[in-house]
Tab-separated table of N, CA and C in Angstrom:
chain	number	residue	atom	x	y	z
A	1	MET	N	0.750	-1.172	0.031
A	1	MET	CA	0.124	0.018	-0.109
A	1	MET	C	0.949	1.101	0.075
A	2	VAL	N	0.707	2.132	-0.868
A	2	VAL	CA	1.452	3.397	-1.011
A	2	VAL	C	0.856	4.424	-0.124
A	3	THR	N	1.665	5.198	0.540
A	3	THR	CA	1.006	6.192	1.477
A	3	THR	C	1.207	7.541	0.650
A	4	PRO	N	0.256	8.328	0.827
A	4	PRO	CA	0.313	9.594	0.067
A	4	PRO	C	1.463	10.518	0.619
A	5	PRO	N	1.925	11.394	0.026
A	5	PRO	CA	3.148	12.168	0.573
A	5	PRO	C	2.431	13.174	1.638
A	6	SER	N	3.099	13.340	2.684
A	6	SER	CA	2.509	14.524	3.655
A	6	SER	C	2.812	15.827	3.084
A	7	PRO	N	1.568	16.431	3.681
A	7	PRO	CA	1.367	17.877	2.966
A	7	PRO	C	2.510	18.835	3.718
A	8	ARG	N	3.139	19.631	2.795
A	8	ARG	CA	4.276	20.285	3.409
A	8	ARG	C	3.575	21.887	3.527
A	9	ARG	N	4.170	22.421	4.442
A	9	ARG	CA	3.939	23.833	4.529
A	9	ARG	C	4.572	24.787	3.456
A	10	SER	N	3.896	25.525	2.903
A	10	SER	CA	4.562	26.294	1.721
A	10	SER	C	5.480	27.343	2.598
A	11	ALA	N	6.411	27.712	1.613
A	11	ALA	CA	7.113	28.754	2.279
A	11	ALA	C	6.547	30.050	2.558
A	12	ALA	N	5.738	30.550	2.085
A	12	ALA	CA	4.928	31.768	2.201
A	12	ALA	C	4.059	31.405	3.509
A	13	GLY	N	3.665	30.412	3.762
A	13	GLY	CA	2.984	30.114	5.205
A	13	GLY	C	3.924	30.352	6.496
A	14	ALA	N	5.038	29.774	6.215
A	14	ALA	CA	6.031	29.727	7.084
A	14	ALA	C	6.549	31.033	7.535
A	15	GLY	N	6.600	31.854	6.343
A	15	GLY	CA	7.341	33.247	6.589
A	15	GLY	C	6.222	34.126	7.186
A	16	ALA	N	5.015	33.803	6.977
A	16	ALA	CA	3.810	34.813	7.443
A	16	ALA	C	3.701	34.540	9.022
A	17	ALA	N	4.044	33.321	9.340
A	17	ALA	CA	3.883	32.802	10.765
A	17	ALA	C	5.069	33.617	11.499
A	18	ALA	N	6.264	33.546	10.867
A	18	ALA	CA	7.507	34.146	11.335
A	18	ALA	C	7.191	35.389	11.639
A	19	GLY	N	6.513	36.254	10.903
A	19	GLY	CA	6.568	37.666	10.821
A	19	GLY	C	5.342	38.361	11.696
A	20	ALA	N	4.410	37.294	12.277
A	20	ALA	CA	3.555	37.783	13.169
A	20	ALA	C	4.182	38.411	14.424
A	21	PRO	N	5.229	38.257	15.068
A	21	PRO	CA	5.632	39.020	16.206
A	21	PRO	C	6.019	40.329	15.698
A	22	ARG	N	6.502	40.414	14.656
A	22	ARG	CA	7.223	41.742	14.414
A	22	ARG	C	5.892	42.751	13.983
A	23	VAL	N	4.777	42.099	13.467
A	23	VAL	CA	3.604	42.943	13.308
A	23	VAL	C	2.781	43.311	14.590
A	24	LEU	N	3.007	42.345	15.544
A	24	LEU	CA	2.295	42.638	16.709
A	24	LEU	C	3.239	43.797	17.451
A	25	LEU	N	4.539	43.616	17.389
A	25	LEU	CA	5.316	44.456	17.918
A	25	LEU	C	5.176	45.841	17.396
A	26	ALA	N	5.026	45.970	15.997
A	26	ALA	CA	4.774	47.355	15.239
A	26	ALA	C	3.351	47.875	15.733
A	27	LEU	N	2.354	47.010	15.889
A	27	LEU	CA	1.084	47.510	16.324
A	27	LEU	C	1.166	48.031	17.686
A	28	VAL	N	1.749	47.310	18.731
A	28	VAL	CA	1.932	47.934	20.060
A	28	VAL	C	2.715	49.204	19.923
A	29	VAL	N	3.659	49.396	19.370
A	29	VAL	CA	4.543	50.672	19.156
A	29	VAL	C	3.560	51.711	18.430
A	30	LEU	N	3.016	51.404	17.512
A	30	LEU	CA	1.915	52.307	16.939
A	30	LEU	C	0.936	52.884	18.071
A	31	TYR	N	0.462	51.998	18.674
A	31	TYR	CA	-0.466	52.113	19.643
A	31	TYR	C	-0.031	53.137	20.857
A	32	GLY	N	0.947	52.715	21.366
A	32	GLY	CA	1.909	53.718	22.478
A	32	GLY	C	1.906	54.951	21.876
A	33	PHE	N	2.360	55.283	20.620
A	33	PHE	CA	2.772	56.351	19.906
A	33	PHE	C	1.312	57.213	20.087
A	34	MET	N	0.390	56.702	19.509
A	34	MET	CA	-0.727	57.377	19.135
A	34	MET	C	-1.382	57.829	20.801
A	35	SER	N	-1.129	56.725	21.580
A	35	SER	CA	-1.805	57.098	23.211
A	35	SER	C	-0.890	58.370	23.426
A	36	PHE	N	0.184	58.373	23.311
A	36	PHE	CA	1.213	59.577	23.811
A	36	PHE	C	0.705	60.867	23.205
A	37	LEU	N	0.377	60.930	21.786
A	37	LEU	CA	-0.185	61.982	21.189
A	37	LEU	C	-1.601	62.527	21.579
A	38	VAL	N	-2.466	61.496	21.962
A	38	VAL	CA	-3.789	61.956	22.584
A	38	VAL	C	-3.473	62.334	23.984
A	39	TYR	N	-2.812	61.819	24.724
A	39	TYR	CA	-2.619	62.500	25.781
A	39	TYR	C	-1.881	63.782	25.940
A	40	ARG	N	-0.909	64.150	25.003
A	40	ARG	CA	-0.467	65.553	25.086
A	40	ARG	C	-1.469	66.397	24.406
A	41	VAL	N	-2.444	65.965	23.539
A	41	VAL	CA	-3.307	67.006	23.085
A	41	VAL	C	-4.503	67.324	24.003
A	42	ILE	N	-4.795	66.250	24.822
A	42	ILE	CA	-5.918	66.379	25.847
A	42	ILE	C	-5.169	67.314	26.863
A	43	HIS	N	-4.137	67.369	27.373
A	43	HIS	CA	-3.423	67.932	28.469
A	43	HIS	C	-2.574	69.315	27.962
A	44	MET	N	-2.819	69.673	26.881
A	44	MET	CA	-1.987	70.990	26.369
A	44	MET	C	-2.859	72.104	27.080
A	45	ARG	N	-1.723	73.049	27.247
A	45	ARG	CA	-2.260	74.206	27.714
A	45	ARG	C	-2.866	75.048	26.554
A	46	HIS	N	-4.057	75.767	26.899
A	46	HIS	CA	-4.683	76.661	25.792
A	46	HIS	C	-4.420	78.028	26.107
A	47	VAL	N	-4.471	78.811	25.055
A	47	VAL	CA	-4.209	80.181	25.335
A	47	VAL	C	-5.440	80.963	25.960
A	48	ALA	N	-5.108	81.595	26.756
A	48	ALA	CA	-6.528	82.396	27.438
A	48	ALA	C	-6.746	83.649	26.501
A	49	PRO	N	-8.258	83.507	26.493
A	49	PRO	CA	-8.765	84.709	25.645
A	49	PRO	C	-8.306	86.209	26.093
A	50	LEU	N	-8.487	87.151	25.411
A	50	LEU	CA	-8.039	88.332	25.488
A	50	LEU	C	-9.305	89.040	25.854
A	51	ASP	N	-9.356	90.057	26.740
A	51	ASP	CA	-10.569	90.764	26.988
A	51	ASP	C	-10.684	91.958	26.202
A	52	SER	N	-11.754	92.682	26.178
A	52	SER	CA	-12.224	93.684	25.360
A	52	SER	C	-11.178	95.033	25.343
A	53	ASP	N	-10.327	95.117	26.565
A	53	ASP	CA	-9.397	96.200	26.521
A	53	ASP	C	-8.062	95.733	25.968
A	54	ALA	N	-7.773	94.705	25.229
A	54	ALA	CA	-6.640	94.385	24.735
A	54	ALA	C	-6.167	95.193	23.618
A	55	SER	N	-5.051	95.125	23.296
A	55	SER	CA	-4.291	96.104	22.163
A	55	SER	C	-5.194	95.685	20.773
A	56	PRO	N	-5.383	96.852	20.038
A	56	PRO	CA	-6.405	96.816	19.008
A	56	PRO	C	-5.439	95.869	17.814
A	57	ASP	N	-4.224	95.729	18.103
A	57	ASP	CA	-3.364	94.810	17.080
A	57	ASP	C	-3.221	93.454	17.359
A	58	GLU	N	-4.420	92.904	18.428
A	58	GLU	CA	-4.304	91.610	18.721
A	58	GLU	C	-5.941	91.221	18.781
A	59	PHE	N	-6.024	89.876	18.218
A	59	PHE	CA	-7.491	89.503	18.283
A	59	PHE	C	-8.081	89.293	19.728
A	60	SER	N	-9.304	89.809	19.981
A	60	SER	CA	-9.907	89.810	21.353
A	60	SER	C	-11.094	89.358	21.421
A	61	GLU	N	-11.363	88.174	22.071
A	61	GLU	CA	-12.539	87.517	22.341
A	61	GLU	C	-13.534	88.413	22.945
A	62	GLY	N	-13.151	89.530	23.728
A	62	GLY	CA	-14.108	90.405	24.363
A	62	GLY	C	-14.534	91.351	23.271
A	63	ARG	N	-13.943	91.843	22.283
A	63	ARG	CA	-14.230	92.741	21.279
A	63	ARG	C	-15.225	91.941	20.372
A	64	VAL	N	-15.007	90.785	20.087
A	64	VAL	CA	-16.040	89.930	19.405
A	64	VAL	C	-17.235	89.784	19.907
A	65	LEU	N	-17.193	89.420	21.112
A	65	LEU	CA	-18.326	89.402	21.960
A	65	LEU	C	-19.258	90.742	21.845
A	66	GLN	N	-18.629	91.901	22.164
A	66	GLN	CA	-19.227	93.112	21.988
A	66	GLN	C	-20.024	93.338	20.794
A	67	HIS	N	-19.190	93.067	19.686
A	67	HIS	CA	-19.926	93.321	18.367
A	67	HIS	C	-21.112	92.257	17.945
A	68	LEU	N	-21.057	91.000	18.315
A	68	LEU	CA	-21.955	90.154	18.270
A	68	LEU	C	-23.190	90.558	19.108
A	69	ARG	N	-22.982	91.223	20.408
A	69	ARG	CA	-24.175	91.540	21.245
A	69	ARG	C	-24.755	92.679	20.500
A	70	ARG	N	-23.985	93.674	19.827
A	70	ARG	CA	-24.457	94.812	19.111
A	70	ARG	C	-25.356	94.265	18.009
A	71	LEU	N	-24.863	93.368	17.166
A	71	LEU	CA	-25.626	92.923	16.076
A	71	LEU	C	-26.716	92.050	16.352
A	72	VAL	N	-26.901	91.293	17.323
A	72	VAL	CA	-27.739	90.563	17.680
A	72	VAL	C	-28.826	90.862	18.592
A	73	VAL	N	-28.393	91.650	19.656
A	73	VAL	CA	-29.168	92.132	20.803
A	73	VAL	C	-29.820	93.574	20.541
A	74	ASP	N	-28.861	94.376	20.212
A	74	ASP	CA	-29.181	95.765	20.010
A	74	ASP	C	-29.826	96.183	18.868
A	75	ILE	N	-29.624	95.596	17.811
A	75	ILE	CA	-30.371	95.890	16.393
A	75	ILE	C	-31.331	94.692	16.150
A	76	PRO	N	-32.614	94.929	16.475
A	76	PRO	CA	-33.753	93.843	16.174
A	76	PRO	C	-34.060	93.993	14.815
A	77	CYS	N	-34.834	92.877	14.184
A	77	CYS	CA	-35.384	92.806	13.040
A	77	CYS	C	-34.591	93.011	11.913
A	78	ARG	N	-33.764	92.039	11.803
A	78	ARG	CA	-32.718	92.101	10.596
A	78	ARG	C	-33.141	91.281	9.325
A	79	GLN	N	-34.439	91.228	9.259
A	79	GLN	CA	-34.886	90.292	8.118
A	79	GLN	C	-34.908	91.290	6.997
A	80	GLU	N	-35.045	90.487	5.831
A	80	GLU	CA	-34.954	91.262	4.379
A	80	GLU	C	-36.063	92.566	4.351
A	81	GLY	N	-35.590	93.613	4.038
A	81	GLY	CA	-36.659	94.622	3.862
A	81	GLY	C	-36.983	95.508	5.191
A	82	ARG	N	-36.288	95.092	6.417
A	82	ARG	CA	-36.668	95.796	7.618
A	82	ARG	C	-35.647	96.709	7.918
A	83	PRO	N	-35.765	97.750	8.700
A	83	PRO	CA	-34.778	98.719	8.861
A	83	PRO	C	-33.625	98.225	9.708
A	84	GLY	N	-33.903	97.294	10.536
A	84	GLY	CA	-32.740	96.425	11.292
A	84	GLY	C	-31.461	95.935	10.426
A	85	LEU	N	-31.913	95.487	8.996
A	85	LEU	CA	-31.069	95.151	8.325
A	85	LEU	C	-29.941	96.320	7.853
A	86	GLU	N	-30.495	97.485	7.494
A	86	GLU	CA	-29.779	98.597	6.876
A	86	GLU	C	-28.991	98.976	7.990
A	87	THR	N	-29.491	98.928	9.454
A	87	THR	CA	-28.628	99.339	10.388
A	87	THR	C	-27.628	98.546	10.736
A	88	ALA	N	-27.640	97.333	10.705
A	88	ALA	CA	-26.616	96.049	10.820
A	88	ALA	C	-25.623	96.461	9.602
A	89	ALA	N	-26.105	96.675	8.434
A	89	ALA	CA	-25.197	96.810	7.241
A	89	ALA	C	-24.325	98.069	7.662
A	90	GLN	N	-25.015	99.024	8.101
A	90	GLN	CA	-24.173	100.370	8.267
A	90	GLN	C	-23.047	100.097	9.587
A	91	TYR	N	-23.713	99.529	10.573
A	91	TYR	CA	-22.749	99.322	11.568
A	91	TYR	C	-21.514	98.483	11.124
A	92	ILE	N	-21.655	97.292	10.333
A	92	ILE	CA	-20.527	96.474	9.906
A	92	ILE	C	-19.566	97.414	8.918
A	93	LYS	N	-20.302	98.337	8.088
A	93	LYS	CA	-19.340	99.099	7.127
A	93	LYS	C	-18.636	100.003	7.926
A	94	GLY	N	-19.297	100.605	9.133
A	94	GLY	CA	-18.413	101.628	9.870
A	94	GLY	C	-17.309	100.826	10.561
A	95	GLN	N	-17.463	99.624	11.008
A	95	GLN	CA	-16.290	98.784	11.795
A	95	GLN	C	-15.360	98.522	10.755
A	96	LEU	N	-15.780	98.131	9.444
A	96	LEU	CA	-14.530	97.864	8.336
A	96	LEU	C	-13.933	99.133	8.219
A	97	GLU	N	-14.381	100.384	8.075
A	97	GLU	CA	-13.816	101.479	7.854
A	97	GLU	C	-12.779	101.880	8.736
A	98	GLY	N	-13.298	101.624	10.064
A	98	GLY	CA	-12.297	102.011	11.078
A	98	GLY	C	-11.145	101.016	10.925
A	99	LEU	N	-11.118	99.784	10.648
A	99	LEU	CA	-10.220	98.945	10.433
A	99	LEU	C	-9.187	99.243	9.104
A	100	ALA	N	-9.821	99.956	8.294
A	100	ALA	CA	-9.199	100.368	6.962
A	100	ALA	C	-8.273	101.487	7.213
A	101	ALA	N	-9.019	102.425	8.225
A	101	ALA	CA	-8.158	103.632	8.550
A	101	ALA	C	-7.090	103.295	9.598
A	102	HIS	N	-7.122	102.222	10.405
A	102	HIS	CA	-6.258	101.677	11.313
A	102	HIS	C	-4.987	101.046	10.712
A	103	ALA	N	-5.542	100.312	9.556
A	103	ALA	CA	-4.272	99.438	8.813
A	103	ALA	C	-3.389	100.395	7.982
A	104	GLY	N	-3.897	101.452	7.585
A	104	GLY	CA	-3.041	102.322	6.498
A	104	GLY	C	-3.081	101.999	5.210
A	105	PRO	N	-2.470	102.817	4.365
A	105	PRO	CA	-2.665	102.756	2.988
A	105	PRO	C	-1.986	101.451	2.346
A	106	GLU	N	-0.910	100.994	2.958
A	106	GLU	CA	-0.344	99.823	2.463
A	106	GLU	C	-1.064	98.577	2.422
A	107	TYR	N	-2.237	98.501	3.362
A	107	TYR	CA	-2.896	97.170	3.234
A	107	TYR	C	-4.164	97.293	2.393
A	108	ARG	N	-4.369	98.245	1.438
A	108	ARG	CA	-5.644	98.469	0.855
A	108	ARG	C	-5.478	97.510	-0.399
């Protein structure tokens, strides 16, 4: 009676099994690196917002809130055809003209 030849592992299968620890190590290193980055982002110090009395050359959250309050609360009825829309447009135009005067002629 002739016995069939025993199945042999292919070279590709043996190489894949031998590379598994490297892949696992690479995944562990990648996970560690990503965890470190997430930790740094979560615990980074953020810039404190500036008040409305900050220098005009710097962005100020306080001034933005003043402009928003003026446009949203102080100027009612900003729908199309209502007088509030024209008032809001004039306010924005005045603010932009003030910025242009502050910037000087080289920024036009």
